[in-house]
Amino acid sequence: MREIEVRSGALEGLDVDLVAVPARRELTDLLRELDGRLGGAIARCMEQGIFLGKSDEASFFPGPPGRPHLLLLGTGDTRLSDPAAIRGLAGRAVRLCRAKRLPSLALLLEDAPAEPPVFQAAAEGLLLGDYSFDALKRSEAGDSEGPATAVVWTAQPVVGASEASAVGFTVADAQNFARSLVAQPGNVAKPTRLAEEAEALSGRGVRFQAWDEEKLRQEGFGALLAVSKGSCEPPRFIILEHPGDGGPPLVLVGKGITFDSGGISLKPAKGMEEMKYDMAGAAAVLGAVRALAKIGVPRRVVALVPAAENLPSGRALKPGDVIRGLSGRSIEVVNTDAEGRLILSDALAYANRLSPAAVVDIATLTGGCVVALGKHASGLMSNDDALAGELVAAGERSGERAWRLPLWPEYRRQIDSEIADIKNSGGREASPITAGVFLQEFVDEVPWAHLDIAGTAWAEKESGWQPKGATGFGVRLLVEWARGLG
Ligand code: BES
Ligand code: MN
Ligand code: ZN
């Protein structure tokens, strides 16, 4: 989709192929007007119970020649004041529009409250719903073409609506960028490719660096290098910065394991292909910087991405090895499949040097987090109640939820090592938490939070506007959080 326009006033001027209207089983003023053009078809459908207005329901009414088709979207009991409901409705509308290959649509929001977040959510839903990943498929004409333009319409003009819609467009566009990066298989989205993608986001004030192996050795990134050793793909450490006002930065750290076989602690074959998604944290922080720079937030924001491939080989890191990274701490690697926290430990140790206002890392870190929270929330751990509260709130507002888990000191004993300062796995019990406790060791006294997106980074099946596959989780949450800080 190229453009989303906010409009109000008479319906007559809406020159689109499809109008989508959220509805219950009752005629509103707007529906009565539309029904007039359709010769009473809507009223008949409602009377006969063909359209009940339930939340998963949709009814399509072909338009008379030269007039738009109509799509009624059942709202059930959901309230249109909830941005998540608007996002969902917009997403449903655009998916149907795609399926029917119609070039333009309008979402008519008659009863929605006159508040900017509604328009941000509408734009997000329109763009997020208009997404599929077919870069690697033979294209058949018009296959993945969605509508080129969309209109969000209200009867009365709303102050700030266009600006909010533009923000929504930018955020969702960045989320779609993240989705596509995550969706790329391991042989495409290699560490060097992540660096190229980040570089492509630089310019117009955004600064980029990518450190290669030699530089990483000089700087002492021993943990990132250790994880990367088993692979022929060289690692990278990516730094992407939106300078903003030049103050203490918000540092966003994203796990960039481009494929996680487990290493010598090899994973079972079943489902291993999903571990191409193990760089979803990296994609989220790159997407967030892309959006925040475009929006022009005043804050300085720095994304850090340690990127590597985790493979077994004759050169690979082994269980029992003791390594030392940038922090200087010795780490006993009892399980080479707990590689994410290793590469993150170097990135967090580096983040300390930037005198950050706050550090947030985001990572597909533990299978245990999927067991605990499923697909509906990410795990959140933090050393700072205020920061944790901000992230939970930003999660609610953006529709990307986070749920806090404790980091009580009692958990530290699970990662005590007999021969080193710490070990990289605390076993099955509370595995998301012991991973969080491990990361916390590498963070100085700054507000820090860790988001475990193992359950939310990709969808196992299609639902609503989210197709099966990469979700781009984290972009909306991080952008909402950073914007909320002013
Ligand atoms: N990338 C995985 C975590 C993961 C698993 C993400 C399933 C999404 C879905 C991570 O590197 C990993 O292997 N974690 C291990 C840690 C364990 C060895 C301590 C895990 O959670 O099983
Ligand atoms: Mn692993
Ligand atoms: Zn991993």
Coordinates of C-alpha atoms and ligand atoms in Angstrom, one line a residue:
M1 CA 0.0 0.0 0.0
R2 CA 1.4 3.3 -1.0
E3 CA -0.8 5.8 0.8
I4 CA -3.4 6.1 3.6
E5 CA -5.5 9.2 3.6
V6 CA -7.7 10.6 6.4
R7 CA -10.9 12.2 5.3
S8 CA -14.2 13.4 6.6
G9 CA -17.5 14.9 5.3
A10 CA -19.8 13.7 2.6
L11 CA -19.6 10.1 1.5
E12 CA -20.2 11.1 -2.0
G13 CA -16.7 12.1 -2.8
L14 CA -15.2 8.7 -1.8
D15 CA -13.9 7.3 -5.0
V16 CA -12.9 3.8 -3.8
D17 CA -13.6 0.2 -4.9
L18 CA -14.6 -1.0 -1.4
V19 CA -16.1 0.6 1.6
A20 CA -15.7 -1.4 4.9
V21 CA -18.0 -0.6 7.8
P22 CA -17.8 -2.0 11.3
A23 CA -21.3 -2.9 12.3
R24 CA -23.6 -4.7 14.6
R25 CA -27.0 -6.1 13.8
E26 CA -28.6 -2.6 13.6
L27 CA -28.8 0.2 11.1
T28 CA -27.0 3.4 12.0
D29 CA -27.3 6.7 10.1
L30 CA -24.4 5.8 7.9
L31 CA -25.6 2.3 7.2
R32 CA -29.0 3.6 6.3
E33 CA -27.5 5.9 3.8
L34 CA -25.4 3.1 2.3
D35 CA -28.5 0.8 2.4
G36 CA -30.3 3.3 0.2
R37 CA -27.8 2.8 -2.6
L38 CA -28.1 -1.0 -2.2
G39 CA -31.9 -1.1 -2.4
G40 CA -32.4 -2.2 1.2
A41 CA -30.1 -5.2 1.0
I42 CA -28.4 -4.5 4.4
A43 CA -31.7 -4.1 6.2
R44 CA -32.9 -7.4 4.8
C45 CA -29.7 -9.2 5.8
M46 CA -30.0 -8.0 9.3
E47 CA -33.7 -8.8 9.6
Q48 CA -33.3 -12.3 8.2
G49 CA -30.3 -12.9 10.5
I50 CA -27.9 -13.4 7.6
F51 CA -25.7 -10.7 9.3
L52 CA -25.7 -10.9 13.1
G53 CA -22.8 -8.5 13.7
K54 CA -20.6 -11.1 15.6
S55 CA -17.0 -10.3 16.0
D56 CA -15.7 -12.7 13.4
E57 CA -18.4 -12.1 10.8
A58 CA -18.1 -10.3 7.5
S59 CA -20.7 -9.8 4.8
F60 CA -19.9 -8.6 1.3
F61 CA -22.4 -6.6 -0.8
P62 CA -21.5 -6.1 -4.5
G63 CA -22.0 -2.4 -5.4
P64 CA -24.1 -1.2 -8.3
P65 CA -22.1 -0.3 -11.4
G66 CA -19.7 2.6 -10.8
R67 CA -20.3 2.4 -7.0
P68 CA -18.1 0.8 -4.4
H69 CA -18.7 -2.6 -3.0
L70 CA -19.7 -2.8 0.7
L71 CA -18.1 -4.9 3.4
L72 CA -19.8 -5.2 6.7
L73 CA -17.5 -6.2 9.5
G74 CA -19.1 -7.6 12.6
T75 CA -17.8 -5.9 15.8
G76 CA -19.6 -8.1 18.4
D77 CA -19.2 -6.5 21.8
T78 CA -15.8 -5.0 21.1
R79 CA -15.6 -1.3 21.6
L80 CA -14.2 0.9 18.9
S81 CA -12.4 3.0 21.5
D82 CA -9.9 0.1 21.8
P83 CA -7.1 0.6 19.3
A84 CA -6.6 -3.1 19.1
A85 CA -10.2 -3.5 17.9
I86 CA -9.7 -0.8 15.2
R87 CA -6.4 -2.4 14.2
G88 CA -8.2 -5.8 13.8
L89 CA -11.1 -4.3 11.8
A90 CA -8.7 -2.4 9.5
G91 CA -6.7 -5.6 9.0
R92 CA -9.7 -7.7 8.2
A93 CA -10.9 -5.1 5.7
V94 CA -7.7 -5.0 3.8
R95 CA -7.3 -8.8 3.7
L96 CA -10.6 -9.1 2.1
C97 CA -9.8 -6.3 -0.3
R98 CA -6.6 -8.2 -1.3
A99 CA -8.4 -11.4 -1.7
K100 CA -10.9 -9.7 -4.1
R101 CA -8.0 -7.8 -5.8
L102 CA -9.6 -4.4 -5.4
P103 CA -7.2 -1.5 -5.9
S104 CA -8.6 0.8 -3.1
L105 CA -10.7 0.8 0.0
A106 CA -12.1 3.1 2.6
L107 CA -12.7 2.2 6.3
L108 CA -15.7 4.1 7.5
L109 CA -15.4 4.9 11.3
E110 CA -18.8 6.3 12.2
D111 CA -18.8 5.7 15.9
A112 CA -15.1 5.5 16.8
P113 CA -14.0 8.1 19.4
A114 CA -12.4 11.3 18.0
E115 CA -9.0 10.4 19.3
P116 CA -5.7 10.2 17.4
P117 CA -4.7 6.7 18.6
V118 CA -7.7 5.3 16.7
F119 CA -6.3 6.7 13.5
Q120 CA -2.8 5.4 14.2
A121 CA -4.3 1.9 14.9
A122 CA -6.4 2.1 11.7
A123 CA -3.3 2.9 9.6
E124 CA -1.4 0.1 11.3
G125 CA -4.1 -2.4 10.7
L126 CA -4.4 -1.4 7.0
L127 CA -0.7 -1.8 6.4
L128 CA -0.1 -4.9 8.6
G129 CA -3.1 -6.7 7.0
D130 CA -1.7 -5.8 3.6
Y131 CA 1.3 -8.1 4.0
S132 CA 2.6 -11.4 2.8
F133 CA 6.0 -12.7 2.2
D134 CA 6.5 -13.9 -1.3
A135 CA 9.9 -12.7 -2.1
L136 CA 11.1 -16.2 -2.8
K137 CA 8.1 -17.5 -4.8
R138 CA 7.6 -17.5 -8.5
S139 CA 5.4 -14.5 -9.1
E140 CA 2.1 -14.9 -10.9
A141 CA 0.7 -11.6 -12.1
G142 CA -0.9 -9.6 -9.4
D143 CA -0.3 -12.4 -6.9
S144 CA 0.6 -10.4 -3.9
E145 CA -0.8 -7.1 -4.9
G146 CA -2.9 -5.5 -2.3
P147 CA -4.8 -2.2 -2.6
A148 CA -2.7 0.8 -3.6
T149 CA -4.5 3.3 -1.5
A150 CA -6.8 3.5 1.5
V151 CA -9.0 6.1 3.1
V152 CA -9.9 6.3 6.8
W153 CA -13.2 8.2 6.9
T154 CA -15.1 9.9 9.8
A155 CA -18.2 12.0 9.5
Q156 CA -16.6 14.8 11.5
P157 CA -12.9 15.9 11.1
V158 CA -10.7 14.9 14.0
V159 CA -7.8 17.1 15.2
G160 CA -4.5 15.2 14.8
A161 CA -6.0 12.4 12.8
S162 CA -3.7 12.7 9.8
E163 CA -0.6 13.0 11.9
A164 CA -1.5 9.9 13.9
S165 CA -2.3 8.0 10.7
A166 CA 1.1 8.9 9.3
V167 CA 2.8 7.6 12.5
G168 CA 0.8 4.4 12.2
F169 CA 1.9 4.1 8.6
T170 CA 5.5 4.5 9.5
V171 CA 5.4 2.1 12.4
A172 CA 3.6 -0.6 10.5
D173 CA 5.9 -0.2 7.5
A174 CA 8.8 -0.7 9.9
Q175 CA 7.1 -3.8 11.3
N176 CA 6.6 -5.2 7.8
F177 CA 10.3 -4.6 7.2
A178 CA 11.1 -6.6 10.3
R179 CA 8.7 -9.3 9.3
S180 CA 10.3 -9.7 6.0
L181 CA 13.8 -9.8 7.5
V182 CA 12.7 -12.4 10.0
A183 CA 11.0 -14.5 7.3
Q184 CA 14.2 -14.7 5.2
P185 CA 15.8 -18.1 5.6
G186 CA 19.1 -18.6 7.2
N187 CA 21.0 -18.8 4.0
V188 CA 19.8 -15.4 3.0
A189 CA 19.6 -13.5 6.2
K190 CA 23.2 -14.2 7.3
P191 CA 25.0 -11.9 9.8
T192 CA 26.6 -10.0 6.9
R193 CA 23.1 -9.6 5.3
L194 CA 21.7 -8.2 8.6
A195 CA 24.6 -5.6 8.5
E196 CA 23.7 -4.7 4.9
E197 CA 20.0 -4.3 5.8
A198 CA 21.0 -2.1 8.7
E199 CA 23.3 -0.1 6.4
A200 CA 20.5 0.5 4.0
L201 CA 18.6 2.2 6.9
S202 CA 21.5 4.7 7.4
G203 CA 21.7 8.2 6.0
R204 CA 19.5 11.2 6.8
G205 CA 21.2 11.4 10.1
V206 CA 21.1 7.7 11.0
R207 CA 24.6 6.4 11.6
F208 CA 25.7 2.8 10.9
Q209 CA 28.7 0.7 11.8
A210 CA 29.4 -3.0 11.5
W211 CA 32.3 -4.6 13.2
D212 CA 34.0 -7.6 11.5
E213 CA 35.8 -10.5 13.2
E214 CA 39.1 -8.7 13.4
K215 CA 37.6 -5.7 15.1
L216 CA 35.6 -7.9 17.4
R217 CA 38.9 -9.7 18.4
Q218 CA 40.6 -6.3 19.1
E219 CA 37.7 -5.1 21.1
G220 CA 37.4 -8.3 23.1
F221 CA 34.0 -9.6 22.1
G222 CA 35.0 -13.1 23.1
A223 CA 31.5 -14.4 23.7
L224 CA 30.1 -13.4 20.3
L225 CA 33.2 -14.9 18.6
A226 CA 32.9 -18.1 20.6
V227 CA 29.3 -18.7 19.5
S228 CA 30.3 -17.9 15.9
K229 CA 33.3 -20.2 15.8
G230 CA 31.5 -23.3 14.5
S231 CA 30.1 -21.5 11.5
C232 CA 31.8 -20.5 8.2
E233 CA 29.6 -17.4 8.2
P234 CA 31.5 -14.4 9.8
P235 CA 29.8 -12.7 12.7
R236 CA 29.0 -9.0 12.8
F237 CA 28.3 -6.5 15.6
I238 CA 26.0 -3.9 14.2
I239 CA 25.4 -0.4 15.6
L240 CA 22.6 1.8 14.1
E241 CA 22.1 5.1 15.7
H242 CA 19.4 7.8 15.5
P243 CA 21.3 10.8 17.1
G244 CA 18.2 12.7 18.2
D245 CA 19.1 15.4 20.7
G246 CA 22.4 13.7 21.4
G247 CA 21.6 13.0 25.1
P248 CA 22.0 9.7 27.0
P249 CA 20.6 7.1 24.5
L250 CA 17.9 4.6 24.7
V251 CA 19.9 1.5 23.8
L252 CA 18.0 -1.4 22.1
V253 CA 19.8 -4.7 21.9
G254 CA 18.5 -7.4 19.5
K255 CA 19.6 -11.0 19.4
G256 CA 20.8 -11.7 15.9
I257 CA 21.3 -15.5 15.7
T258 CA 20.6 -16.0 12.0
F259 CA 20.3 -19.8 12.5
D260 CA 20.3 -21.7 15.8
S261 CA 21.1 -25.4 15.4
G262 CA 22.0 -25.5 19.0
G263 CA 25.7 -26.0 18.1
I264 CA 27.4 -29.1 19.6
S265 CA 24.4 -29.3 22.0
L266 CA 22.4 -30.0 18.8
K267 CA 18.7 -29.5 18.7
P268 CA 16.4 -32.3 17.5
A269 CA 15.6 -32.2 13.8
K270 CA 11.9 -31.7 14.2
G271 CA 11.0 -28.0 13.9
M272 CA 14.7 -27.0 13.7
E273 CA 13.9 -25.0 10.5
E274 CA 12.1 -22.5 12.7
M275 CA 15.4 -21.5 14.2
K276 CA 15.9 -19.3 11.1
Y277 CA 13.7 -16.9 13.1
D278 CA 16.2 -16.6 15.9
M279 CA 17.2 -13.1 14.7
A280 CA 13.7 -11.7 15.3
G281 CA 15.0 -9.5 18.1
A282 CA 17.6 -8.0 15.8
A283 CA 14.9 -7.3 13.2
A284 CA 12.7 -5.6 15.8
V285 CA 15.4 -3.2 17.0
L286 CA 16.4 -2.3 13.4
G287 CA 12.7 -1.8 12.6
A288 CA 12.2 0.4 15.7
V289 CA 15.2 2.6 14.8
R290 CA 13.9 2.9 11.3
A291 CA 10.5 4.1 12.5
L292 CA 11.8 6.3 15.3
A293 CA 14.2 8.1 13.0
K294 CA 11.5 8.6 10.4
I295 CA 9.0 10.0 13.0
G296 CA 11.9 12.2 14.3
V297 CA 11.6 11.4 18.0
P298 CA 13.8 13.8 20.1
R299 CA 15.5 11.0 21.9
R300 CA 18.8 9.5 20.9
V301 CA 18.3 5.8 20.1
V302 CA 21.0 3.3 19.5
A303 CA 20.4 -0.3 18.2
L304 CA 23.0 -2.9 18.9
V305 CA 22.9 -6.2 17.1
P306 CA 25.3 -9.1 17.8
A307 CA 24.9 -11.3 14.8
A308 CA 26.2 -14.8 14.4
E309 CA 25.2 -18.3 13.2
N310 CA 25.2 -21.2 15.8
L311 CA 26.5 -24.4 14.2
P312 CA 28.4 -27.5 15.2
S313 CA 31.7 -28.2 13.5
G314 CA 35.3 -29.1 14.3
R315 CA 35.9 -25.6 15.3
A316 CA 32.8 -25.1 17.3
L317 CA 32.4 -24.1 20.9
K318 CA 32.0 -27.2 23.1
P319 CA 30.0 -27.9 26.3
G320 CA 32.4 -27.4 29.2
D321 CA 34.4 -24.7 27.5
V322 CA 35.1 -21.6 29.6
I323 CA 35.1 -18.3 27.7
R324 CA 35.6 -14.7 28.5
G325 CA 33.8 -11.8 26.7
L326 CA 33.9 -8.0 26.9
S327 CA 32.8 -8.0 30.5
G328 CA 35.9 -9.8 31.6
R329 CA 33.7 -12.3 33.5
S330 CA 34.5 -16.0 32.9
I331 CA 31.6 -18.0 31.6
E332 CA 31.3 -21.8 31.6
V333 CA 29.4 -22.9 28.6
V334 CA 27.5 -26.0 29.8
N335 CA 25.1 -25.9 26.8
T336 CA 26.0 -24.5 23.5
D337 CA 22.3 -24.1 22.7
A338 CA 22.1 -21.3 25.3
E339 CA 23.9 -19.1 22.8
G340 CA 21.7 -16.1 22.8
R341 CA 22.6 -15.0 26.3
L342 CA 26.3 -15.3 25.3
I343 CA 26.2 -13.0 22.4
L344 CA 23.9 -10.6 24.3
S345 CA 26.3 -10.5 27.2
D346 CA 28.9 -8.9 25.0
A347 CA 26.4 -6.4 23.5
L348 CA 25.1 -5.5 27.0
A349 CA 28.6 -5.0 28.3
Y350 CA 29.2 -2.7 25.3
A351 CA 25.9 -0.9 26.0
N352 CA 27.2 0.1 29.5
R353 CA 29.8 2.2 27.8
L354 CA 27.3 4.4 26.1
S355 CA 26.0 6.0 29.4
P356 CA 22.5 4.9 28.5
A357 CA 19.3 6.4 29.8
A358 CA 17.9 2.8 29.6
V359 CA 18.8 -0.5 27.9
V360 CA 16.2 -2.8 26.5
D361 CA 17.2 -6.1 25.0
I362 CA 14.8 -8.3 22.9
A363 CA 15.5 -11.9 22.1
T364 CA 14.0 -15.2 21.1
L365 CA 15.7 -16.5 24.2
T366 CA 14.0 -19.5 25.8
G367 CA 11.6 -22.3 24.9
G368 CA 10.4 -22.0 28.5
C369 CA 8.9 -18.6 27.8
V370 CA 6.7 -20.2 25.1
V371 CA 5.6 -22.8 27.7
A372 CA 4.9 -20.1 30.3
L373 CA 3.1 -17.4 28.2
G374 CA 2.3 -19.0 24.9
K375 CA 1.8 -16.8 21.9
H376 CA -0.1 -13.9 23.6
A377 CA 2.6 -12.1 25.5
S378 CA 6.4 -11.7 25.7
G379 CA 8.3 -12.3 28.9
L380 CA 9.5 -9.1 30.5
M381 CA 12.3 -9.0 33.1
S382 CA 13.8 -5.9 34.5
N383 CA 16.0 -4.4 37.3
D384 CA 13.8 -1.3 37.4
D385 CA 10.1 -1.1 38.3
A386 CA 9.5 2.2 36.5
L387 CA 11.0 0.9 33.2
A388 CA 9.1 -2.3 33.6
G389 CA 5.9 -0.4 34.1
E390 CA 6.5 1.8 31.0
L391 CA 7.0 -1.3 28.9
V392 CA 3.9 -3.1 30.1
A393 CA 1.9 0.1 29.5
A394 CA 3.4 0.6 26.0
G395 CA 2.7 -3.1 25.3
E396 CA -1.0 -2.6 26.2
R397 CA -1.3 0.6 24.1
S398 CA 0.5 -1.0 21.1
G399 CA -1.2 -4.3 21.3
E400 CA 2.1 -6.1 21.8
R401 CA 1.9 -7.3 25.3
A402 CA 4.6 -8.0 27.8
W403 CA 4.2 -9.8 31.1
R404 CA 6.7 -9.4 33.9
L405 CA 8.5 -12.3 35.5
P406 CA 10.6 -11.9 38.7
L407 CA 14.4 -11.7 38.9
W408 CA 14.7 -12.6 42.5
P409 CA 18.3 -13.2 43.7
E410 CA 17.4 -16.8 44.7
Y411 CA 17.5 -17.7 41.1
R412 CA 21.2 -16.8 40.8
R413 CA 22.4 -20.0 42.4
Q414 CA 21.1 -22.0 39.4
I415 CA 23.8 -20.5 37.3
D416 CA 26.7 -20.7 39.7
S417 CA 29.6 -22.5 38.1
E418 CA 32.2 -24.6 39.8
I419 CA 35.0 -23.4 37.7
A420 CA 34.0 -20.0 36.3
D421 CA 32.2 -16.8 37.4
I422 CA 28.9 -18.0 35.9
K423 CA 27.5 -20.7 33.7
N424 CA 25.2 -20.2 30.8
S425 CA 22.4 -22.5 31.6
G426 CA 20.4 -23.1 34.8
G427 CA 18.5 -26.1 33.5
R428 CA 14.8 -26.4 32.8
E429 CA 13.4 -24.9 36.0
A430 CA 12.4 -21.2 35.4
S431 CA 14.6 -21.1 32.3
P432 CA 13.3 -17.7 31.1
I433 CA 14.2 -16.3 34.5
T434 CA 17.6 -17.8 34.8
A435 CA 18.4 -16.5 31.3
G436 CA 17.3 -13.0 32.5
V437 CA 19.4 -13.3 35.7
F438 CA 22.3 -14.3 33.5
L439 CA 21.9 -11.2 31.3
Q440 CA 21.5 -8.9 34.3
E441 CA 25.0 -9.8 35.4
F442 CA 26.4 -7.9 32.4
V443 CA 24.4 -4.8 32.9
D444 CA 25.8 -2.0 35.1
E445 CA 23.6 0.2 37.3
V446 CA 21.3 1.4 34.6
P447 CA 17.6 0.8 34.0
W448 CA 17.5 -2.3 32.0
A449 CA 14.8 -4.6 30.7
H450 CA 14.8 -7.9 28.8
L451 CA 12.0 -9.0 26.5
D452 CA 11.8 -12.7 25.7
I453 CA 9.9 -13.0 22.4
A454 CA 10.4 -16.7 21.8
G455 CA 6.6 -17.2 21.8
T456 CA 5.6 -14.0 19.9
A457 CA 8.2 -13.7 17.2
W458 CA 6.3 -15.9 14.8
A459 CA 2.8 -17.3 14.4
E460 CA 2.3 -21.0 14.0
K461 CA -1.0 -20.4 12.2
E462 CA -2.8 -17.5 10.5
S463 CA -5.1 -15.4 12.6
G464 CA -6.8 -12.1 11.8
W465 CA -4.4 -9.9 9.9
Q466 CA -1.4 -12.0 10.9
P467 CA -0.4 -14.7 8.4
K468 CA 1.5 -17.8 9.5
G469 CA 5.2 -16.8 10.0
A470 CA 7.1 -13.8 11.2
T471 CA 5.2 -11.2 13.2
G472 CA 7.7 -8.4 13.6
F473 CA 6.9 -8.3 17.3
G474 CA 8.6 -5.6 19.2
V475 CA 8.6 -2.8 16.6
R476 CA 5.2 -1.4 17.8
L477 CA 6.0 -1.9 21.5
L478 CA 9.5 -0.3 21.3
V479 CA 8.3 2.6 19.2
E480 CA 5.4 3.2 21.5
W481 CA 7.7 3.1 24.6
A482 CA 10.3 5.5 23.1
R483 CA 7.7 7.9 21.8
G484 CA 6.0 8.0 25.2
L485 CA 9.2 9.1 26.8
G486 CA 9.0 12.4 24.8
Ligands
BES1 N1 16.6 -19.8 20.2 C1 16.4 -20.7 21.3 C2 15.1 -20.4 22.1 C3 13.8 -20.7 21.4 C4 13.3 -22.0 21.4 C5 13.1 -19.7 20.8 C6 12.1 -22.2 20.8 C7 11.9 -19.9 20.1 C8 11.4 -21.2 20.2 C9 17.6 -20.5 22.3 O1 18.8 -20.3 21.8 C10 17.7 -21.8 23.1 O2 18.0 -22.8 22.4 N2 17.4 -21.8 24.3 C11 17.4 -23.0 25.1 C12 18.2 -22.7 26.4 C13 18.6 -23.9 27.2 C14 19.6 -24.7 26.5 C15 19.1 -23.4 28.5 C16 16.0 -23.4 25.5 O3 15.2 -22.5 25.9 O4 15.7 -24.6 25.4
MN2 MN 19.8 -22.0 21.2
ZN3 ZN 18.8 -19.2 20.0

